[in-house]
Amino acid sequence: MTQSSFADLGVSGPLERALRAENYTHPTPIQDQAIPRLLAGRDLLGIAQTGTGKTAAFALPILQHLFAGRPGNNGNAERNDDGNGKRGGKHRRRAVPRALIMAPTRELALQIGESFRSYGRHLPLRHTVILGGVSQHSQVRALSGGVDILVATPGRLLDLKEQGHVRLGQMSHLVLDEGDLMLDMGFLRDVRKIIAALPTKRQTMLFSATMPTDVSCLAGEILSDPVRVEVSPRIITVEKVDQRVFFVDMGKKRALLSHLLRDAGMSRVIVFTRTKRGASRLAIQLEKAGFPTESIHGDKAQSARQSALARFRKGGARVLVATDVAARGIDISGVTHVVNYELPNIPESYVHRVGRTARAGAEGIALSFCDTSERPFLRGIERVTKQPITVVENHPHQNAAATGGQDLSQPRPSSTRKAPVGRSAPKRRAASGPSRPKQRRSASGGSAPKRQGWSGERIASGGTSHGGTAPGTADGTTRGGAGARRRRRIRRRASAV
Ligand code: AMP
């Protein structure tokens, strides 16, 4: 948060009231930087990921512009609808969409729609969400009733456009959200076709967590003299998260998870698996073991995904097992722990996962289960995040490689072995032996006296096989070979996730 207020940024009264109801006391850094420029009509390139408050950063200026440009607006911002976005009586008009927000995943689109609903609650503007995986019937009906703001995934939007159900010719605002994921998921062609149908005179905003070459090319095509606003997602999200790693054999991970879940402090937990099948299987096993669990992944019907999320949000399920793509962008408050049941081979996925438990400044705990074969992934993660991950020792399922051959899964009388993981539990600092009391042991093997002391070069020279940080880039994934390799890896995994 910053010390300015939303009013200082130029946000109008009705929006401010809605923000107060959301308990947003101060703008986040991305809001602070983006809102005044967007209100002034500039195009914007935002390097930020979900969790930074970027939705409000683009939604508030759009709502304010659309309301100001609304026919018949006399400056009185009160809404005259029934609270559900439906206007009635003599004020009813058939709105034509003037703002389009495109998001790569259905969950993210729904979440953005939800944000427009809450921020725009005192304004007489309508929005609707267009997404695939469900019948188009209600979406077509909403469109024909008239909407001001469209939030959409590209595939279904293009489909409805080609069927003649949606008019794009009056759009004055365009947002492309999660640009890097959008392109990774193969939406570039659809996105280009949609943009070609929009007026060239418009305000355009592109948000992306990273800036690989294809995203910066797209930015060059669609943005006109943009301001560039960057908040470093890794620093914001990962630094606030208490990160710990358990060395454990693959076959013992489920037992370790059940063991940890006995701690009631793990009250709202997202568990990440690498595959869709793995997510389903683990959810069933946890449910059978007595832990109310839901799962979301790409093989589930949209309605099943939504009801799983709703149950988890309401606390009916304590655990949500998810794959990366399904969970990207999901905003669920109060997640106490993220568990990386399998470590992702792409460090950025780790950052996204871990960010689920430290939304907009809140703190959280991320626990990673690392099999011997996953150690290189751990090294890659530490190199990108530039932070050591604390090793939890003496847990009952510690793998032999981490204990010098001793099998700690065999019952032993000592209670001190039990690794605490709850919020109140003291952080365990592994390998900080008596002679080096203030040092942390890096999970990937190095010794890291201080966070600042962690340079990419130092670790890279330690012989890791993971590609080093590309010169001149922030994260080594944004240019040339490393970016291409990352996208190839994602494409290979796309059918599994
Ligand atoms: P986003 O990055 O847009 O997905 O937002 C992440 C979370 O931060 C959401 O739960 C928002 O409701 C919350 N949020 C956004 N802006 C603020 C703010 N200024 N103060 C507090 N929470 C915020």
XYZ file of C-alpha atoms and ligand atoms in Angstrom:
520
model
C 0.000 0.000 0.000
C 1.038 3.600 -0.497
C 0.230 6.662 1.560
C -1.770 8.498 -1.094
C -5.536 8.136 -1.156
C -7.776 7.100 -4.035
C -9.160 10.643 -4.099
C -5.580 11.973 -4.558
C -5.343 9.804 -7.659
C -8.502 11.368 -9.069
C -10.914 8.529 -8.315
C -14.467 9.836 -8.099
C -16.853 9.702 -5.128
C -19.058 6.722 -6.028
C -16.026 4.569 -6.782
C -14.340 5.699 -3.589
C -17.400 4.651 -1.629
C -17.295 1.220 -3.199
C -13.607 0.930 -2.323
C -14.308 1.865 1.266
C -16.851 -0.936 1.413
C -14.083 -3.266 0.176
C -11.798 -1.954 2.942
C -9.255 -0.604 0.500
C -7.715 2.145 2.587
C -4.833 3.083 0.278
C -3.920 2.331 -3.321
C -1.396 -0.434 -3.981
C 1.787 0.612 -5.857
C 0.408 -0.440 -9.257
C -2.792 1.512 -8.577
C -0.787 4.514 -7.440
C 1.220 4.566 -10.643
C -1.415 3.485 -13.161
C -4.672 5.177 -12.152
C -3.745 8.854 -12.724
C -2.185 8.051 -16.099
C -5.121 5.955 -17.198
C -7.555 8.624 -16.065
C -5.567 11.024 -18.259
C -6.246 8.722 -21.190
C -2.784 7.197 -21.702
C -2.188 3.689 -23.016
C -0.413 1.522 -20.499
C 1.965 -1.391 -20.364
C 1.742 -2.893 -16.881
C 4.286 -5.442 -15.728
C 2.420 -6.927 -12.814
C 0.788 -10.143 -11.855
C -2.390 -10.941 -9.982
C -2.136 -10.213 -6.309
C -0.780 -6.693 -6.856
C -4.173 -5.006 -7.179
C -3.901 -4.570 -10.956
C -7.592 -5.312 -11.581
C -8.663 -2.188 -9.712
C -5.809 -0.310 -11.419
C -7.538 -0.732 -14.785
C -11.167 -1.203 -13.683
C -11.496 2.088 -11.773
C -10.390 4.379 -14.647
C -12.563 2.419 -17.092
C -15.634 2.739 -14.879
C -14.965 6.405 -14.339
C -14.466 7.093 -18.065
C -17.513 5.119 -19.132
C -19.687 6.814 -16.589
C -18.428 10.249 -17.577
C -19.041 9.470 -21.231
C -22.415 7.932 -20.615
C -25.212 9.560 -22.587
C -27.380 11.695 -20.329
C -24.860 11.702 -17.487
C -25.402 14.832 -15.440
C -22.667 14.150 -12.938
C -24.973 12.427 -10.518
C -23.330 9.093 -10.197
C -26.016 7.244 -8.291
C -27.232 4.105 -9.929
C -30.872 3.549 -10.690
C -30.828 -0.174 -11.100
C -32.058 -2.958 -8.900
C -28.692 -3.863 -7.444
C -28.156 -6.723 -9.853
C -26.986 -4.651 -12.739
C -30.495 -4.533 -14.252
C -31.973 -1.155 -14.914
C -35.660 -0.814 -15.176
C -38.394 1.644 -16.080
C -37.937 4.767 -18.125
C -34.140 4.917 -17.600
C -33.592 1.677 -19.423
C -31.401 1.929 -22.481
C -29.728 -0.708 -24.557
C -26.035 -0.210 -23.921
C -23.413 -1.044 -26.525
C -20.158 -2.448 -25.139
C -17.511 0.222 -24.805
C -14.887 -1.608 -22.769
C -13.441 -5.047 -23.447
C -11.276 -6.926 -20.970
C -9.734 -10.136 -22.277
C -8.340 -12.710 -19.862
C -6.816 -16.108 -20.631
C -8.676 -18.256 -18.111
C -12.329 -18.581 -17.210
C -11.676 -18.184 -13.507
C -9.747 -14.995 -14.071
C -12.504 -13.632 -16.321
C -15.115 -14.373 -13.659
C -12.981 -12.762 -11.026
C -12.520 -9.610 -13.097
C -16.278 -9.540 -13.671
C -16.752 -9.773 -9.918
C -14.368 -6.832 -9.408
C -16.332 -4.688 -11.886
C -19.477 -5.602 -9.999
C -18.093 -4.504 -6.654
C -16.190 -1.386 -7.766
C -19.076 -0.265 -9.974
C -21.837 -0.953 -7.480
C -22.841 2.711 -7.262
C -22.688 3.332 -11.008
C -25.379 2.530 -13.541
C -23.087 0.523 -15.799
C -23.600 -3.065 -16.833
C -21.014 -5.738 -17.384
C -21.153 -9.345 -18.449
C -18.659 -12.199 -18.596
C -18.255 -14.228 -21.776
C -16.444 -17.534 -21.386
C -16.272 -21.009 -22.858
C -17.095 -24.334 -21.233
C -20.708 -23.344 -20.523
C -23.759 -22.825 -22.711
C -23.662 -19.594 -24.679
C -27.386 -19.060 -24.174
C -27.305 -16.813 -21.100
C -24.328 -14.885 -22.511
C -26.193 -14.153 -25.746
C -29.205 -13.056 -23.717
C -27.072 -10.719 -21.597
C -25.501 -9.234 -24.736
C -28.832 -8.646 -26.378
C -30.040 -6.884 -23.227
C -27.181 -4.403 -23.619
C -23.924 -4.152 -21.668
C -21.300 -1.466 -21.182
C -18.365 -3.683 -20.219
C -17.434 -7.074 -21.619
C -15.056 -9.372 -19.765
C -14.180 -12.319 -21.967
C -11.926 -15.217 -22.749
C -10.802 -14.881 -26.380
C -12.137 -18.152 -27.836
C -15.806 -17.737 -26.868
C -15.764 -14.031 -27.647
C -14.550 -14.724 -31.170
C -17.160 -17.423 -31.518
C -19.977 -15.076 -30.498
C -18.586 -12.339 -32.716
C -18.558 -14.671 -35.702
C -22.157 -15.640 -34.953
C -23.060 -11.956 -34.932
C -24.043 -11.806 -31.259
C -21.516 -9.250 -30.153
C -20.679 -5.814 -31.531
C -17.147 -4.589 -31.036
C -17.272 -1.428 -33.139
C -17.933 0.983 -30.246
C -15.134 -0.131 -27.945
C -13.272 2.805 -26.458
C -11.240 0.745 -23.939
C -9.333 -2.508 -24.312
C -7.488 -4.450 -21.618
C -5.408 -7.542 -22.288
C -4.801 -9.169 -18.943
C -2.096 -11.757 -18.202
C -0.590 -11.193 -21.661
C 2.190 -13.750 -21.230
C -0.190 -16.511 -20.193
C -2.562 -15.522 -22.987
C 0.147 -16.122 -25.567
C 1.496 -19.214 -23.801
C -1.991 -20.672 -24.027
C -2.039 -20.100 -27.780
C -4.572 -17.249 -27.924
C -2.493 -14.904 -30.092
C -4.460 -15.540 -33.307
C -7.828 -15.105 -31.611
C -6.630 -11.992 -29.828
C -5.354 -10.481 -33.086
C -8.657 -11.201 -34.851
C -10.628 -9.574 -32.064
C -8.381 -6.532 -31.918
C -8.699 -6.114 -35.696
C -12.455 -5.668 -35.185
C -12.015 -2.852 -32.628
C -11.844 0.852 -33.445
C -8.236 2.004 -33.804
C -9.003 5.061 -31.671
C -9.222 3.609 -28.204
C -7.367 3.426 -24.903
C -5.429 0.172 -24.581
C -3.873 -1.476 -21.547
C -1.716 -4.575 -21.584
C -0.820 -6.334 -18.339
C 1.663 -9.154 -18.150
C 3.616 -10.771 -15.328
C 6.685 -11.179 -17.535
C 7.716 -9.562 -20.794
C 8.874 -12.232 -23.229
C 9.625 -11.175 -26.802
C 6.241 -12.146 -28.216
C 4.427 -10.088 -25.571
C 6.593 -7.037 -26.200
C 5.969 -7.434 -29.950
C 2.230 -7.501 -29.293
C 2.592 -4.461 -27.021
C 4.359 -2.638 -29.861
C 1.480 -3.471 -32.212
C -1.459 -2.527 -30.034
C -0.266 0.227 -27.685
C 0.188 3.807 -28.698
C 2.868 5.756 -26.818
C 2.198 3.788 -23.628
C 3.382 4.588 -20.138
C 5.200 1.656 -18.650
C 4.402 0.756 -15.075
C 6.201 -2.043 -13.364
C 5.779 -3.584 -9.966
C 8.067 -6.459 -9.325
C 5.758 -9.357 -8.565
C 8.396 -11.646 -7.198
C 9.513 -9.227 -4.578
C 5.971 -8.325 -3.612
C 4.577 -11.801 -3.357
C 7.426 -14.101 -2.481
C 9.122 -11.920 0.092
C 6.014 -11.848 2.227
C 5.666 -15.604 2.156
C 7.267 -17.866 4.704
C 8.720 -20.510 2.383
C 9.780 -23.932 3.572
C 10.807 -27.116 1.842
C 10.454 -30.735 2.954
C 12.768 -33.284 1.360
C 10.561 -36.305 0.872
C 10.338 -39.233 -1.540
C 7.514 -39.083 -4.067
C 5.868 -42.169 -2.546
C 5.733 -40.562 0.902
C 4.303 -37.209 -0.112
C 0.700 -38.122 0.557
C 1.530 -39.409 4.033
C 3.454 -36.202 4.729
C 0.547 -34.067 3.554
C -1.922 -35.983 5.749
C 0.476 -35.609 8.658
C 0.726 -31.855 8.141
C -3.013 -31.445 7.670
C -3.550 -32.723 11.182
C -2.431 -29.237 12.213
C -5.675 -27.257 12.480
C -3.673 -24.108 11.650
C -3.712 -25.315 8.048
C -7.268 -24.183 7.687
C -7.436 -23.093 4.032
C -4.896 -24.858 1.895
C -4.241 -24.908 -1.838
C -2.248 -27.938 -2.942
C -0.616 -27.767 -6.368
C 0.010 -30.845 -8.459
C 1.614 -30.979 -11.882
C -1.040 -33.020 -13.692
C -4.812 -33.032 -13.945
C -4.989 -36.705 -13.127
C -2.706 -36.223 -10.131
C -4.987 -33.447 -8.848
C -8.117 -35.612 -9.094
C -6.463 -38.616 -7.512
C -5.012 -36.674 -4.602
C -8.320 -34.904 -3.939
C -10.144 -38.235 -3.730
C -7.488 -39.684 -1.445
C -7.534 -36.693 0.897
C -11.324 -36.687 1.032
C -11.229 -40.397 1.939
C -8.655 -39.650 4.613
C -11.144 -37.280 6.233
C -9.967 -33.909 4.899
C -12.775 -32.129 3.029
C -11.182 -31.480 -0.352
C -12.081 -30.087 -3.772
C -10.081 -30.020 -6.977
C -9.918 -27.808 -10.045
C -8.156 -28.592 -13.295
C -8.683 -28.285 -17.015
C -10.558 -31.585 -17.416
C -13.392 -30.474 -15.156
C -16.501 -28.881 -16.587
C -16.704 -25.165 -15.881
C -19.726 -25.614 -13.619
C -17.856 -28.230 -11.551
C -14.854 -25.898 -11.313
C -17.048 -23.060 -10.118
C -18.833 -25.139 -7.509
C -15.505 -26.555 -6.257
C -14.169 -23.021 -5.882
C -17.361 -21.858 -4.183
C -17.210 -24.693 -1.634
C -13.564 -23.943 -0.919
C -14.221 -20.198 -0.626
C -17.068 -20.763 1.802
C -14.948 -23.076 3.946
C -16.881 -26.251 3.102
C -13.646 -27.718 1.809
C -10.425 -27.161 3.693
C -8.176 -28.202 0.830
C -8.247 -27.263 -2.850
C -6.055 -29.371 -5.116
C -5.263 -27.480 -8.312
C -3.101 -27.495 -11.391
C -1.175 -24.373 -12.386
C -3.233 -23.238 -15.338
C -6.563 -23.786 -13.582
C -5.399 -21.845 -10.549
C -3.674 -18.958 -12.323
C -5.170 -15.677 -11.290
C -7.574 -17.155 -8.799
C -8.048 -14.822 -5.896
C -9.186 -16.495 -2.717
C -8.731 -14.609 0.491
C -7.474 -16.189 3.669
C -5.410 -18.987 2.123
C -3.241 -20.006 5.065
C -0.921 -22.373 3.204
C 0.094 -23.231 -0.318
C 1.539 -26.712 -0.695
C 3.675 -27.515 -3.713
C 2.980 -31.231 -3.739
C 5.176 -31.430 -6.802
C 7.628 -28.663 -7.524
C 7.014 -26.866 -10.809
C 9.827 -27.057 -13.345
C 9.196 -23.428 -14.263
C 10.226 -21.013 -11.505
C 7.553 -18.478 -12.522
C 4.880 -21.080 -11.762
C 6.296 -21.325 -8.256
C 5.961 -17.556 -7.865
C 2.367 -17.660 -9.096
C 1.490 -20.547 -6.787
C 3.093 -19.029 -3.739
C 1.370 -15.721 -4.470
C -1.991 -17.377 -3.714
C -1.172 -17.161 -0.013
C 0.052 -13.572 0.157
C -2.549 -11.549 -1.664
C -2.162 -7.771 -1.625
C 0.175 -7.555 1.287
C -1.153 -10.365 3.479
C 1.330 -12.940 4.670
C 1.223 -16.654 4.148
C 3.114 -19.921 4.270
C 4.270 -21.998 1.332
C 5.389 -25.580 1.868
C 7.182 -27.405 -0.926
C 7.650 -31.161 -1.137
C 10.873 -31.961 -2.922
C 11.837 -35.387 -4.154
C 15.456 -36.013 -5.111
C 14.547 -35.722 -8.786
C 13.059 -32.280 -8.150
C 16.193 -30.731 -6.646
C 17.169 -29.013 -9.919
C 13.731 -27.337 -9.962
C 14.384 -26.061 -6.450
C 17.708 -24.591 -7.542
C 15.975 -22.865 -10.465
C 13.330 -21.426 -8.151
C 15.873 -20.071 -5.685
C 17.858 -18.529 -8.500
C 14.833 -16.690 -9.875
C 13.341 -15.607 -6.555
C 16.779 -14.788 -5.166
C 15.637 -16.112 -1.834
C 16.668 -19.191 0.063
C 13.900 -21.530 1.107
C 14.089 -22.804 4.667
C 14.563 -26.552 4.953
C 12.280 -28.295 7.449
C 14.247 -31.034 9.109
C 13.199 -33.881 11.341
C 9.824 -34.441 9.780
C 8.625 -38.038 9.877
C 8.861 -38.662 6.155
C 12.224 -37.111 5.456
C 13.955 -38.823 2.573
C 17.127 -40.769 2.978
C 19.202 -38.388 0.824
C 18.377 -35.547 3.206
C 19.093 -37.529 6.370
C 22.262 -39.272 5.350
C 20.460 -42.610 5.002
C 18.435 -42.515 8.203
C 14.753 -43.356 7.603
C 12.762 -41.008 9.772
C 9.463 -42.480 8.647
C 10.031 -45.291 11.121
C 8.349 -44.536 14.442
C 10.633 -42.894 16.964
C 9.673 -41.712 20.430
C 10.915 -38.154 20.099
C 8.226 -35.492 19.774
C 10.732 -32.893 18.723
C 10.824 -34.450 15.254
C 7.388 -33.130 14.521
C 7.856 -30.222 12.168
C 5.586 -27.327 13.080
C 3.922 -25.635 10.149
C 1.131 -23.522 11.603
C 1.279 -19.744 11.590
C 2.292 -19.707 15.210
C 5.036 -22.250 14.704
C 8.565 -20.951 14.926
C 10.412 -20.965 11.647
C 12.946 -23.719 11.459
C 16.287 -22.676 10.201
C 18.036 -25.699 8.882
C 21.742 -26.251 8.948
C 22.288 -23.094 10.877
C 24.562 -24.948 13.187
C 25.815 -23.495 16.421
C 28.893 -22.023 14.800
C 26.782 -20.062 12.258
C 23.689 -19.159 14.187
C 22.390 -16.473 11.864
C 22.800 -18.291 8.589
C 20.117 -19.965 6.589
C 20.768 -23.037 4.602
C 19.646 -22.782 1.063
C 17.296 -25.581 0.212
C 19.244 -26.236 -2.929
C 22.437 -26.717 -1.023
C 24.223 -23.356 -0.860
C 24.733 -21.279 2.215
C 23.046 -17.911 2.126
C 24.098 -15.617 4.901
C 21.741 -12.859 3.792
C 19.029 -12.411 1.216
C 20.965 -9.632 -0.437
C 23.946 -11.930 -0.718
C 22.106 -14.195 -3.116
C 23.360 -13.384 -6.544
C 22.310 -15.372 -9.565
C 25.938 -15.637 -10.670
C 27.045 -17.231 -7.474
C 24.512 -19.998 -7.715
C 24.939 -20.457 -11.421
C 28.648 -20.905 -10.940
C 27.810 -23.585 -8.413
C 27.227 -25.904 -11.333
C 23.458 -25.940 -11.688
C 22.175 -27.329 -14.942
C 19.295 -24.866 -15.030
C 19.955 -22.078 -17.515
C 21.431 -18.973 -15.910
C 19.803 -15.597 -15.777
C 19.950 -14.012 -19.202
C 22.080 -10.914 -19.278
C 20.122 -7.723 -19.043
C 16.809 -9.308 -18.137
C 15.063 -9.321 -14.821
C 14.323 -12.993 -14.623
C 16.074 -14.773 -17.413
C 12.827 -15.836 -19.011
C 11.994 -12.827 -20.968
C 14.313 -12.913 -23.898
C 15.727 -15.164 -26.535
C 16.563 -18.769 -25.765
C 15.361 -18.978 -22.179
C 11.942 -17.548 -23.060
C 11.603 -19.869 -26.020
C 12.619 -22.843 -23.917
C 10.076 -21.870 -21.294
C 7.288 -21.652 -23.860
C 8.284 -24.977 -25.370
C 8.122 -26.517 -21.909
C 4.706 -24.988 -21.303
C 3.399 -26.226 -24.644
C 4.657 -29.721 -23.852
C 2.834 -29.603 -20.547
C -0.298 -27.930 -21.847
C -2.188 -31.132 -22.511
C -1.329 -32.501 -19.102
C -2.383 -29.466 -17.100
P -5.639 -8.377 -8.124
O -4.156 -8.252 -8.295
O -6.385 -7.354 -8.877
O -6.104 -9.794 -8.399
O -5.971 -8.092 -6.581
C -5.540 -8.949 -5.569
C -6.307 -8.755 -4.303
O -5.998 -7.503 -3.736
C -7.814 -8.787 -4.460
O -8.335 -9.567 -3.401
C -8.233 -7.372 -4.285
O -9.515 -7.297 -3.707
C -7.183 -6.844 -3.319
N -6.901 -5.407 -3.452
C -6.774 -4.717 -4.607
N -6.489 -3.424 -4.348
C -6.441 -3.288 -3.000
C -6.194 -2.183 -2.114
N -5.923 -0.980 -2.558
N -6.232 -2.431 -0.786
C -6.488 -3.674 -0.321
N -6.729 -4.760 -1.099
C -6.695 -4.566 -2.424
